[in-house]
XYZ file of C-alpha atoms in Angstrom:
283
model
C 0.000 0.000 0.000
C 1.163 3.529 -0.519
C 0.236 7.188 -0.572
C 1.172 9.950 -2.950
C 4.806 10.850 -2.253
C 7.874 12.419 -3.801
C 10.944 10.812 -5.363
C 12.608 10.095 -1.997
C 9.924 7.790 -0.760
C 10.190 6.113 2.616
C 9.456 2.391 2.379
C 8.397 0.408 5.455
C 8.849 -3.363 5.230
C 7.121 -5.653 7.733
C 8.321 -9.148 8.550
C 7.717 -11.440 11.510
C 10.379 -14.127 11.763
C 7.785 -16.661 12.901
C 5.323 -16.215 10.011
C 7.032 -18.813 7.824
C 6.832 -21.556 10.449
C 3.223 -22.587 9.814
C 2.133 -25.546 7.731
C -1.226 -25.912 5.955
C -0.583 -29.609 5.272
C 1.712 -31.890 3.243
C -0.133 -31.603 -0.086
C -1.543 -28.103 0.318
C -0.306 -25.542 -2.251
C -0.197 -22.706 0.291
C 3.322 -22.668 1.758
C 4.026 -19.986 4.407
C 7.655 -21.149 4.375
C 8.032 -19.199 1.126
C 7.721 -16.017 3.181
C 10.999 -16.893 4.908
C 12.582 -17.555 1.521
C 11.350 -14.196 0.246
C 12.773 -12.439 3.301
C 16.114 -14.169 2.733
C 16.166 -12.828 -0.830
C 15.383 -9.323 0.441
C 18.374 -9.515 2.791
C 20.779 -11.096 0.314
C 19.999 -8.576 -2.396
C 20.564 -5.772 0.095
C 17.039 -4.424 -0.301
C 16.749 -4.082 3.464
C 19.283 -1.236 3.250
C 16.763 0.776 1.231
C 13.827 0.235 3.586
C 12.794 0.634 7.185
C 12.400 -2.872 8.668
C 9.778 -3.592 11.312
C 8.729 -6.660 13.263
C 5.005 -6.041 13.037
C 2.297 -5.744 15.620
C 0.172 -8.874 16.037
C -3.499 -8.209 15.447
C -5.948 -8.924 18.236
C -9.382 -10.500 17.998
C -10.776 -6.981 18.413
C -8.795 -5.804 15.370
C -10.133 -8.687 13.303
C -13.683 -7.947 14.463
C -13.555 -4.651 12.605
C -14.687 -6.722 9.634
C -15.292 -10.321 10.682
C -18.085 -11.641 12.896
C -17.302 -12.281 16.557
C -18.395 -15.918 16.476
C -16.122 -16.608 13.495
C -13.132 -15.004 15.255
C -13.831 -16.955 18.443
C -13.920 -20.170 16.402
C -10.505 -19.419 14.887
C -9.137 -18.740 18.371
C -10.408 -22.007 19.816
C -10.148 -24.668 17.102
C -7.020 -26.840 16.851
C -6.151 -30.102 15.087
C -6.488 -31.782 18.473
C -10.048 -30.607 19.281
C -11.422 -30.317 15.747
C -13.921 -33.166 16.290
C -15.883 -30.941 18.642
C -16.380 -28.282 15.971
C -17.965 -30.318 13.159
C -20.939 -27.958 12.784
C -18.730 -24.856 12.889
C -16.340 -26.252 10.264
C -19.180 -26.378 7.763
C -20.742 -23.011 8.613
C -17.366 -21.228 8.538
C -16.192 -23.049 5.382
C -13.127 -24.521 7.067
C -11.932 -27.797 5.543
C -9.801 -28.906 2.601
C -8.882 -25.529 1.073
C -8.810 -23.788 4.441
C -7.641 -26.460 6.885
C -7.243 -26.275 10.634
C -3.526 -26.369 11.468
C -1.377 -25.746 14.528
C -1.087 -22.040 15.271
C -3.864 -20.993 12.861
C -4.963 -17.944 14.864
C -1.346 -16.877 15.476
C -0.700 -17.012 11.728
C -3.756 -14.839 11.078
C -2.650 -12.444 13.802
C 0.816 -12.038 12.271
C -0.153 -11.328 8.671
C -3.130 -9.168 9.638
C -1.137 -7.153 12.159
C 1.512 -6.380 9.551
C -1.045 -4.993 7.097
C -2.819 -3.039 9.820
C 0.412 -1.501 11.101
C 1.336 -0.597 7.525
C -1.958 1.268 7.155
C -1.395 3.083 10.444
C 2.077 4.216 9.358
C 0.656 5.438 6.049
C -2.037 7.365 7.920
C 0.530 8.918 10.261
C 2.773 9.785 7.298
C 5.601 7.732 8.790
C 6.174 6.144 5.381
C 5.072 6.514 1.776
C 4.969 2.807 0.927
C 4.267 -0.140 3.250
C 5.094 -3.733 2.237
C 3.728 -6.911 3.807
C 4.534 -9.985 1.715
C 2.654 -12.226 4.156
C -0.632 -10.398 3.604
C -3.077 -10.073 0.743
C -5.510 -12.824 1.756
C -8.265 -11.408 -0.381
C -10.828 -14.248 -0.429
C -11.807 -14.272 3.273
C -15.397 -13.207 3.907
C -17.059 -11.621 6.918
C -18.251 -14.938 8.343
C -16.167 -17.564 6.567
C -12.798 -18.662 5.250
C -12.233 -19.093 1.532
C -9.429 -19.886 -0.896
C -6.656 -20.451 1.709
C -7.682 -17.183 3.413
C -9.070 -16.880 6.942
C -8.818 -13.209 7.918
C -9.092 -10.537 5.248
C -6.167 -8.328 6.220
C -6.790 -6.158 3.154
C -10.300 -5.149 4.213
C -9.124 -4.467 7.765
C -6.233 -2.284 6.578
C -8.507 -0.399 4.148
C -10.947 0.308 6.988
C -8.013 1.809 8.883
C -6.972 3.901 5.862
C -10.527 5.235 5.519
C -10.107 7.019 8.854
C -7.801 9.487 7.103
C -8.325 8.998 3.368
C -11.484 9.971 1.476
C -10.818 7.636 -1.477
C -8.930 4.322 -1.393
C -8.040 2.518 -4.606
C -7.579 -1.255 -4.369
C -5.749 -2.989 -7.248
C -5.577 -6.795 -7.391
C -3.217 -8.601 -9.820
C -3.600 -12.079 -8.338
C -4.797 -14.595 -10.945
C -7.887 -15.140 -8.790
C -10.599 -12.509 -8.480
C -10.383 -10.384 -5.325
C -13.901 -11.355 -4.311
C -13.669 -10.838 -0.556
C -12.475 -7.235 -0.884
C -14.967 -6.422 -3.621
C -17.838 -7.830 -1.557
C -16.826 -5.823 1.511
C -16.931 -2.485 -0.334
C -19.506 -3.241 -3.050
C -21.962 -0.615 -1.810
C -19.641 2.348 -1.232
C -17.769 4.880 -3.362
C -15.127 5.382 -0.654
C -13.237 2.389 -2.059
C -12.777 1.523 -5.718
C -11.771 -2.088 -6.357
C -9.990 -3.040 -9.595
C -9.215 -6.707 -10.237
C -7.317 -8.300 -13.151
C -7.916 -12.060 -13.058
C -8.609 -15.308 -14.863
C -12.322 -15.812 -15.438
C -14.390 -18.634 -16.905
C -14.415 -22.441 -17.052
C -15.327 -22.607 -13.351
C -12.021 -21.007 -12.323
C -11.997 -20.133 -8.604
C -13.780 -18.234 -7.127
C -16.180 -17.970 -10.074
C -16.823 -14.250 -9.595
C -15.330 -11.220 -11.326
C -17.491 -10.833 -14.408
C -17.053 -7.460 -16.091
C -20.677 -6.635 -15.278
C -20.047 -6.775 -11.536
C -19.833 -3.015 -11.198
C -20.951 -2.277 -7.649
C -24.347 -1.472 -6.205
C -26.228 1.423 -4.636
C -23.687 4.068 -3.551
C -20.894 1.888 -4.920
C -22.312 1.495 -8.416
C -19.487 1.857 -10.982
C -16.854 1.632 -8.226
C -16.085 -2.055 -8.787
C -13.989 -2.650 -11.897
C -13.366 -6.198 -13.091
C -11.052 -7.203 -15.928
C -11.729 -10.894 -16.686
C -8.909 -12.526 -18.656
C -8.353 -15.830 -20.444
C -5.482 -18.214 -19.821
C -2.124 -17.677 -21.498
C -2.031 -13.872 -21.475
C 1.555 -12.597 -21.891
C 3.463 -9.489 -20.800
C 2.657 -7.425 -23.889
C -1.067 -8.091 -23.848
C -1.306 -7.629 -20.090
C 0.467 -4.270 -20.248
C -1.754 -3.073 -23.112
C -4.786 -3.799 -20.944
C -3.455 -2.784 -17.542
C -1.918 0.613 -18.259
C -4.853 2.406 -19.936
C -7.361 1.029 -17.428
C -5.332 2.126 -14.402
C -4.580 5.490 -16.022
C -8.301 6.105 -16.532
C -9.087 4.951 -12.991
C -6.465 7.302 -11.540
C -7.746 10.266 -13.566
C -11.390 9.618 -12.714
C -11.196 8.471 -9.104
C -8.167 10.478 -7.880
C -7.346 8.164 -4.950
C -5.457 9.514 -1.964
C -3.970 6.097 -1.199
C -3.532 2.824 -3.121
C -3.594 -0.743 -1.812
C -2.014 -3.312 -4.154
C -2.452 -7.073 -3.866
C 0.479 -8.690 -5.721
C -0.552 -12.345 -5.970
C 2.359 -14.198 -7.577
C 0.152 -16.976 -8.954
C -0.364 -14.901 -12.098
C 3.267 -15.627 -13.022
C 3.994 -18.222 -15.704
C 4.340 -21.839 -14.519
C 2.570 -21.283 -11.215
C 0.961 -24.586 -10.182
C -2.444 -22.932 -9.691
C -2.204 -20.372 -12.476
C -2.459 -20.344 -16.240
C -1.053 -16.969 -17.328
C 2.226 -16.464 -19.180
C 3.549 -13.441 -17.328
C 7.230 -12.959 -16.527
C 8.425 -11.311 -13.315
C 9.032 -8.157 -15.367
C 5.544 -8.156 -16.832
C 3.983 -8.863 -13.461
C 5.927 -6.072 -11.803
């Protein structure tokens, strides 16, 4: 996320050394360990010398309840692999199962990645930095009362709610290969947040939303922008679509802060993706 700043922008980078120690399961494609690998690359390329490094705040249940229901948060706090048999009804109602499994330290994991995004928003609001980076965040599928698509707590929605305390217009851009449905749903009826999502759509691709005619409703009508794409799109085609759309959005909406979800599954050869984007094209 970032605000409008000059050429000498202050970048805040958030990383909790414990966030890569969680395990969704042996065959699950979500691998928090990659966050530790990413941090190692940041250090070895010397990028840490160009940023302010922070061990982030850990979000509380109260923080998470800014968006999520209290009973859902309490469930995440209490359920463990050891007592899961006592929560059979809750597992179904909260959509916790194969895609979103119960694993050791689940609530702690949510607390870490959500706290980092929330603290980034606070620093943006206080003008302590121009850009805030949280590679562990961006869990855009989580809904108010349920988990979805590997996501339990929607740190993006919670950080945007924090940004709205100071910013009249927040622009959310999502370049994950999957539609940013949880964020769109949260702000579908308001013009305070414009959501723009570039994603694969069709052939029952998850989550099945993100049609170009999903444009918002009531006060938020025309403030949801969806760019549904087919498989195989390359750097050139993506750029030809992305640049003019974002330029028009910036000119029309004039956001005071931008939140960017950088899902790497839109890169070529991702095991869940089907685009042909290079790191350069994605960036």
